[in-house]
PDB file of N, CA and C in Angstrom:
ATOM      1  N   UNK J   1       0.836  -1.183   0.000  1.00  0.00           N
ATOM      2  CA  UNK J   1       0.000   0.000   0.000  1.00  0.00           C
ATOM      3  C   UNK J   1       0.880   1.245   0.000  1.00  0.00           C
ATOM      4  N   UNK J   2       0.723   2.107  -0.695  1.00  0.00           N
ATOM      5  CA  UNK J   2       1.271   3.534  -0.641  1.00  0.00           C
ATOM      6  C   UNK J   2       0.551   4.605  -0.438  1.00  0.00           C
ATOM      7  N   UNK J   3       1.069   5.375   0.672  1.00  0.00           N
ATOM      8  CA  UNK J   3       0.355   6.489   1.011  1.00  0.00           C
ATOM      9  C   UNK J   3       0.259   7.310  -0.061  1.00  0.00           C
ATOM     10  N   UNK J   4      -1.602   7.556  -0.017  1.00  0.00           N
ATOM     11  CA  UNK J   4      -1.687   8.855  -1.631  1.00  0.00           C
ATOM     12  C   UNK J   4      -2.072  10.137  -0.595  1.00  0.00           C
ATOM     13  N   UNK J   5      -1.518  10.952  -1.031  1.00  0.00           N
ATOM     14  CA  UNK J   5      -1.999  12.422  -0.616  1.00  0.00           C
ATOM     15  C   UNK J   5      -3.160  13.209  -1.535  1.00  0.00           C
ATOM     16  N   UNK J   6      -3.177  13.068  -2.598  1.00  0.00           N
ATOM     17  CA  UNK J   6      -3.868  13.897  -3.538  1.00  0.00           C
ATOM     18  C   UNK J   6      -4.603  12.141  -4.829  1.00  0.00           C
ATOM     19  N   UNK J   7      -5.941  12.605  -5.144  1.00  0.00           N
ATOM     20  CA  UNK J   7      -5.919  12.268  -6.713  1.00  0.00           C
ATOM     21  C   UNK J   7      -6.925  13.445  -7.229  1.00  0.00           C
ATOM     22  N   UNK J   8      -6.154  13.632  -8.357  1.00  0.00           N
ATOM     23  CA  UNK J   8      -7.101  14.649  -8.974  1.00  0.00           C
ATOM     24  C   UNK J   8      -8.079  14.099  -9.682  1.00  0.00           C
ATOM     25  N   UNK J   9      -9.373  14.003  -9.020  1.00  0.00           N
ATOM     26  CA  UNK J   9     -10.356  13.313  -9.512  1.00  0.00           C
ATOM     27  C   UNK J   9     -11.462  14.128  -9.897  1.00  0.00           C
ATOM     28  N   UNK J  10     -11.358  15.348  -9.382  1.00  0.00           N
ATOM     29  CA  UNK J  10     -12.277  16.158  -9.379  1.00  0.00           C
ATOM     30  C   UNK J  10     -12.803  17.203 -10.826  1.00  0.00           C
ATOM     31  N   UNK J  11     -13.795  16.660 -11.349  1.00  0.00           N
ATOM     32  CA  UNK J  11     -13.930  17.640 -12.958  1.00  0.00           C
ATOM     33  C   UNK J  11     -13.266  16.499 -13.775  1.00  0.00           C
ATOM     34  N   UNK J  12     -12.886  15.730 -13.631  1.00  0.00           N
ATOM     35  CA  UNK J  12     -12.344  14.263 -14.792  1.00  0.00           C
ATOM     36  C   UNK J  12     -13.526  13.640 -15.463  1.00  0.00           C
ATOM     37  N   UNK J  13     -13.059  13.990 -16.565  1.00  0.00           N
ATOM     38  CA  UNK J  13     -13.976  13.100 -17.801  1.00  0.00           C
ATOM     39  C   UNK J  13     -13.504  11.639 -17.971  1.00  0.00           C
ATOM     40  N   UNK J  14     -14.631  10.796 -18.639  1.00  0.00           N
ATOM     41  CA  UNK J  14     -14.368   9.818 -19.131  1.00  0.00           C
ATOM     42  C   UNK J  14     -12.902   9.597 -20.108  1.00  0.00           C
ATOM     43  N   UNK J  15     -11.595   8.911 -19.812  1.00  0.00           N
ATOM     44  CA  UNK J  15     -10.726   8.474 -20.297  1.00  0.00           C
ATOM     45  C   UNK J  15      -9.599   9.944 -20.050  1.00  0.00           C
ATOM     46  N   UNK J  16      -9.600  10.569 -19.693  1.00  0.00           N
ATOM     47  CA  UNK J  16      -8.617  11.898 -18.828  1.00  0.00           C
ATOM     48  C   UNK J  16      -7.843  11.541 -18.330  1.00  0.00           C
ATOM     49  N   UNK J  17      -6.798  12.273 -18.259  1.00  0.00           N
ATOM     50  CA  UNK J  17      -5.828  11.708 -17.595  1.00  0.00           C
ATOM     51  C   UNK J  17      -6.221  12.113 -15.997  1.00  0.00           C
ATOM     52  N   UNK J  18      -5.561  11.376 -15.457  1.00  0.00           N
ATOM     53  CA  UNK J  18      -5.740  11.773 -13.339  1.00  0.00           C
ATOM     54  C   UNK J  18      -3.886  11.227 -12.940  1.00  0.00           C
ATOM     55  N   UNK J  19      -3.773  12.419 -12.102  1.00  0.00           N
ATOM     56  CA  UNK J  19      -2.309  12.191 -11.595  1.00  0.00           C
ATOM     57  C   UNK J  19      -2.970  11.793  -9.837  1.00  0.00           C
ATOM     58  N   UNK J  20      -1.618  11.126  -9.594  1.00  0.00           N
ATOM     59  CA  UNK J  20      -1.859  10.591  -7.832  1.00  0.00           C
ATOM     60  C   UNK J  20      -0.651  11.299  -7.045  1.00  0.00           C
ATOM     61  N   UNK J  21      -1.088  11.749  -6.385  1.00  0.00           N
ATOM     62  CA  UNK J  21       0.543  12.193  -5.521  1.00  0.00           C
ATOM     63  C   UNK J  21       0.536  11.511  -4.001  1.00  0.00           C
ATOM     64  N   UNK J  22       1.932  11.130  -4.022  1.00  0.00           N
ATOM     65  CA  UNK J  22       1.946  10.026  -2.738  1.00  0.00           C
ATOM     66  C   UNK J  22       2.597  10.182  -2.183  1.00  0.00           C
ATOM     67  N   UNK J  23       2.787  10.311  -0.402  1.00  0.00           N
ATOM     68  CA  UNK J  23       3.626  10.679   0.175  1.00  0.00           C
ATOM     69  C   UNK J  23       5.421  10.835   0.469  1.00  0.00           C
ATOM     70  N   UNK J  24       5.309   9.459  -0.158  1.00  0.00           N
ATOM     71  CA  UNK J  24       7.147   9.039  -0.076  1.00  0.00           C
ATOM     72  C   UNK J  24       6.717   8.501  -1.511  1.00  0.00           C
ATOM     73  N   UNK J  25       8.385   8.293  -2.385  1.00  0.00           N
ATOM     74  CA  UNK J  25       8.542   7.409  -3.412  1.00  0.00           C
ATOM     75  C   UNK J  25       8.051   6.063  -3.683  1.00  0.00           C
ATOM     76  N   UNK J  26       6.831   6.533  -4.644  1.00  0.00           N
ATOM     77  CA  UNK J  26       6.265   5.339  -4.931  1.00  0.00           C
ATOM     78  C   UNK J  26       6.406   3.626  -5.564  1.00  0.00           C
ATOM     79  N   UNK J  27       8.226   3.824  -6.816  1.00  0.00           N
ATOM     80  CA  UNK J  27       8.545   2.695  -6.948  1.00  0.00           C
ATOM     81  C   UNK J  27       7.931   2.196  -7.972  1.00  0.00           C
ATOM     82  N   UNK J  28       6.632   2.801  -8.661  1.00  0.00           N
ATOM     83  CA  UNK J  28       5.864   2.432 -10.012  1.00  0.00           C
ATOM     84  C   UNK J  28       6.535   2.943 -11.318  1.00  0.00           C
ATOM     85  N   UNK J  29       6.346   1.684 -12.198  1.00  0.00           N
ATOM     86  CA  UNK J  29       6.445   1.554 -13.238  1.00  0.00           C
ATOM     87  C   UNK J  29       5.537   1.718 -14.222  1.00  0.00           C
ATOM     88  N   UNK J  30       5.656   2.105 -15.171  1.00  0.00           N
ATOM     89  CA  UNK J  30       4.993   2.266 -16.264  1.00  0.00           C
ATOM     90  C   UNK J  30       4.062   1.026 -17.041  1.00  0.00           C
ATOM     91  N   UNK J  31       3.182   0.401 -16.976  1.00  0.00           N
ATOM     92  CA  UNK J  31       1.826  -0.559 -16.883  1.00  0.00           C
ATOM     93  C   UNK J  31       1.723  -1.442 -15.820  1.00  0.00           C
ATOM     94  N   UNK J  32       2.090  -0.850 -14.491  1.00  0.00           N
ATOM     95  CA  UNK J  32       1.997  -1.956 -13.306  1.00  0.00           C
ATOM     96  C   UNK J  32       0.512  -1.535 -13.140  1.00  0.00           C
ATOM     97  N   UNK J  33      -0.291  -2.102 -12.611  1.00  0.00           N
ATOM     98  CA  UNK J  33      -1.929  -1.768 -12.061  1.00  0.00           C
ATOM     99  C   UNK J  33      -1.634  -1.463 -10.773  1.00  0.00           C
ATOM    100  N   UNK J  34      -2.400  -0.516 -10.370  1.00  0.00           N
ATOM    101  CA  UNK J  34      -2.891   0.173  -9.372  1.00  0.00           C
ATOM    102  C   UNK J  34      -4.384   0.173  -9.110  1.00  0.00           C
ATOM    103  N   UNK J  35      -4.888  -0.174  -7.589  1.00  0.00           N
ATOM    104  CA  UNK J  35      -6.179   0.303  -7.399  1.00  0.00           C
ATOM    105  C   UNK J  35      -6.123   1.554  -6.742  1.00  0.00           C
ATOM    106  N   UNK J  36      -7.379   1.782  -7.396  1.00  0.00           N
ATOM    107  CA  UNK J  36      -7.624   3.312  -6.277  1.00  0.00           C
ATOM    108  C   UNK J  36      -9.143   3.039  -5.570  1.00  0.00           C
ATOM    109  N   UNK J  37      -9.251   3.806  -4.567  1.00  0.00           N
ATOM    110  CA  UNK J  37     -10.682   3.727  -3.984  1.00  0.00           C
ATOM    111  C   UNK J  37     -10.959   4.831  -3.190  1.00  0.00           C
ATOM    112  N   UNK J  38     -11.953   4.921  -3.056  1.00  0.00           N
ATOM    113  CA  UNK J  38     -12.505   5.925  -1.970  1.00  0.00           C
ATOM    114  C   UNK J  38     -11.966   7.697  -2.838  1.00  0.00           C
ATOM    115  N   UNK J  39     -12.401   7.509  -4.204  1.00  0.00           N
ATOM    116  CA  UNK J  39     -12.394   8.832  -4.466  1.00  0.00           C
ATOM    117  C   UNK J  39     -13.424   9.898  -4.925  1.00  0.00           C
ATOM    118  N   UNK J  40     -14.201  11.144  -4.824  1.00  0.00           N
ATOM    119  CA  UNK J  40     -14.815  11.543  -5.054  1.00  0.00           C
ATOM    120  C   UNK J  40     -15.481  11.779  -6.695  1.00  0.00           C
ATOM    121  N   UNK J  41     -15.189  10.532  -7.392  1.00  0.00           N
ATOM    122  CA  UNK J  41     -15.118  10.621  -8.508  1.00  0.00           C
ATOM    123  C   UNK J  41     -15.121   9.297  -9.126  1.00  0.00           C
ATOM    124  N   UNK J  42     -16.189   8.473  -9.850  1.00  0.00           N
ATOM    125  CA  UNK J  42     -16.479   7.231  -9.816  1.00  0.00           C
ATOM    126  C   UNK J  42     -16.102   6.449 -11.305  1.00  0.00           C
ATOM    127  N   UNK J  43     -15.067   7.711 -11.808  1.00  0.00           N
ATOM    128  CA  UNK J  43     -13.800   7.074 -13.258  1.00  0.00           C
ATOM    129  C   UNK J  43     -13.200   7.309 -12.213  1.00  0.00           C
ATOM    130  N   UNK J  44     -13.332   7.228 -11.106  1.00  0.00           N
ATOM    131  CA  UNK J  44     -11.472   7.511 -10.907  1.00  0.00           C
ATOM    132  C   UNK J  44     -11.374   5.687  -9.829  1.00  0.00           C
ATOM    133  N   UNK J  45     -12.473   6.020  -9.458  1.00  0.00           N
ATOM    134  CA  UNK J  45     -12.288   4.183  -8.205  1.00  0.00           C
ATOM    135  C   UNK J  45     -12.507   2.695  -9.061  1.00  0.00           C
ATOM    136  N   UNK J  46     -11.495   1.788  -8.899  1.00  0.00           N
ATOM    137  CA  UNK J  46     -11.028   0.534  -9.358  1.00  0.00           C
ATOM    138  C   UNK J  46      -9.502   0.430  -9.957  1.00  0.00           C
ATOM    139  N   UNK J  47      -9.181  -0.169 -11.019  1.00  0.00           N
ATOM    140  CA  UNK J  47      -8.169  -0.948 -11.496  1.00  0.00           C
ATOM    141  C   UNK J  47      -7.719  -0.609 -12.798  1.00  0.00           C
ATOM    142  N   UNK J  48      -6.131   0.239 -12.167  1.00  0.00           N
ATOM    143  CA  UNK J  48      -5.986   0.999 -13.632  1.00  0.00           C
ATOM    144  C   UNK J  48      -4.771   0.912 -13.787  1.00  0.00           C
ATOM    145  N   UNK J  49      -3.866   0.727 -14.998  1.00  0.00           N
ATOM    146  CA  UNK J  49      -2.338   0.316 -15.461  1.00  0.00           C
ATOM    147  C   UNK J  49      -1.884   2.333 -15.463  1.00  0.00           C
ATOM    148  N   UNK J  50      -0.593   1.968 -14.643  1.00  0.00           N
ATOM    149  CA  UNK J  50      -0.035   3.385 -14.283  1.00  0.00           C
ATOM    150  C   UNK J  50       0.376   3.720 -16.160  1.00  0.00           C
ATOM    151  N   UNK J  51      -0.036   4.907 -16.366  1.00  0.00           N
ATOM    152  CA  UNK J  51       0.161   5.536 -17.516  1.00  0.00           C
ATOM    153  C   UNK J  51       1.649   5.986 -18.023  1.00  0.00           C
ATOM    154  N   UNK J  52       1.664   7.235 -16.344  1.00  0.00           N
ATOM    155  CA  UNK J  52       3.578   7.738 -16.786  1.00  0.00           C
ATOM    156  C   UNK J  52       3.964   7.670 -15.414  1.00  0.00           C
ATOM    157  N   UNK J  53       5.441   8.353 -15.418  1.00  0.00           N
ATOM    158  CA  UNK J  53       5.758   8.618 -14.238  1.00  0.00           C
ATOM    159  C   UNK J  53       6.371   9.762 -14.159  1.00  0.00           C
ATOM    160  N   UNK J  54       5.865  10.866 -13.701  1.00  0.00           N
ATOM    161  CA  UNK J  54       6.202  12.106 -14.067  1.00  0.00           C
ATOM    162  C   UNK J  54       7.378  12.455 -12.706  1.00  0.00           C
ATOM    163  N   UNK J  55       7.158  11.601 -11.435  1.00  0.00           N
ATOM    164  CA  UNK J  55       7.989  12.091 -10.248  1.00  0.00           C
ATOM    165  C   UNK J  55       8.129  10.984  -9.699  1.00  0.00           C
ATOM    166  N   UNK J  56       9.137  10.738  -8.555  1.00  0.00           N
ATOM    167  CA  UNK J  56       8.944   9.786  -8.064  1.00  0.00           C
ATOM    168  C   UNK J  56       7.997   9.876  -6.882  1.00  0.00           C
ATOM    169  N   UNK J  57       7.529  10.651  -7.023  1.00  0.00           N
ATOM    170  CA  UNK J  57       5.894  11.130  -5.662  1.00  0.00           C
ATOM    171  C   UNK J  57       4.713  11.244  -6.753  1.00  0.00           C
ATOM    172  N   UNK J  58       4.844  11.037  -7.968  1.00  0.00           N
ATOM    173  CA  UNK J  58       3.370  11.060  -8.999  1.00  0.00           C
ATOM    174  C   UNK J  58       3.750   9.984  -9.718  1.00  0.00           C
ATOM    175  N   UNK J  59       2.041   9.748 -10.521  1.00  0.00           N
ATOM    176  CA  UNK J  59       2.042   8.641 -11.449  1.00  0.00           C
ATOM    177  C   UNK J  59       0.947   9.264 -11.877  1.00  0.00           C
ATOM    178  N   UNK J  60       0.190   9.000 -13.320  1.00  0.00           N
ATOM    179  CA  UNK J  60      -0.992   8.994 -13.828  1.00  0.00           C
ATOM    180  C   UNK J  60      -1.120   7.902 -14.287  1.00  0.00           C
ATOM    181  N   UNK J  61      -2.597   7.447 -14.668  1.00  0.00           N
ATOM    182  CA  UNK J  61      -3.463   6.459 -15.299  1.00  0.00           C
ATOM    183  C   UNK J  61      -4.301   7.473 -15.804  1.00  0.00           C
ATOM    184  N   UNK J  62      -5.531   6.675 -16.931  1.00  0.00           N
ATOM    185  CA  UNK J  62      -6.252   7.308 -17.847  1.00  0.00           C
ATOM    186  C   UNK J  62      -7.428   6.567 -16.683  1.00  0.00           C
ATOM    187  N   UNK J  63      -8.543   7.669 -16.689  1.00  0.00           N
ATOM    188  CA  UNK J  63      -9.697   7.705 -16.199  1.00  0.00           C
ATOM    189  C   UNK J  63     -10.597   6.029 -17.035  1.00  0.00           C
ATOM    190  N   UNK J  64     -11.821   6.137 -16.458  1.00  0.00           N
ATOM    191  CA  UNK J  64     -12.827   4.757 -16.566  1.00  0.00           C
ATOM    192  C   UNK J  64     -13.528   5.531 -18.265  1.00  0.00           C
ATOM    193  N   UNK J  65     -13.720   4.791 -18.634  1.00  0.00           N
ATOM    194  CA  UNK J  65     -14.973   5.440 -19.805  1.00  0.00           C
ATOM    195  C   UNK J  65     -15.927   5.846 -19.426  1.00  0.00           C
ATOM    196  N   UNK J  66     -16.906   4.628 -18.742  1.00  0.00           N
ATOM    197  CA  UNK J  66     -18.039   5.542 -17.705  1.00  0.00           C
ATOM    198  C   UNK J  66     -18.004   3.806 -16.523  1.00  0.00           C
TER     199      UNK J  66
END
């Protein structure tokens, strides 16, 4: 489990990108899956292959379709 501080879930369309920011270095690679949950935003909760890696405290995935 990795501590997330932020997902920008908020105003995300179907297939958008969403970045995660996480407290310490997360260690993700580029198509490892990630779940997410408990976010205010219902493309953004379940099972999604990390997109990029822009930091070693961020990652994005592409949002749900619907």
């Amino acid at each position: 489990s990795i501590p997330v501080i932020n997902v920008s879930s908020d105003n995300v369309s179907p297939r958008s990108t969403v970045t995660v920011t996480t407290s310490a270095p997360h260690g993700l690679v580029t198509s490892d899956v990630v779940n997410i949950s408990y976010t205010s935003n219902y493309l953004t909760n379940g099972s999604f292959n990390v997109s990029s890696i822009p930091t070693t405290t961020t990652f994005t995935f592409t949002a749900k379709v619907r």
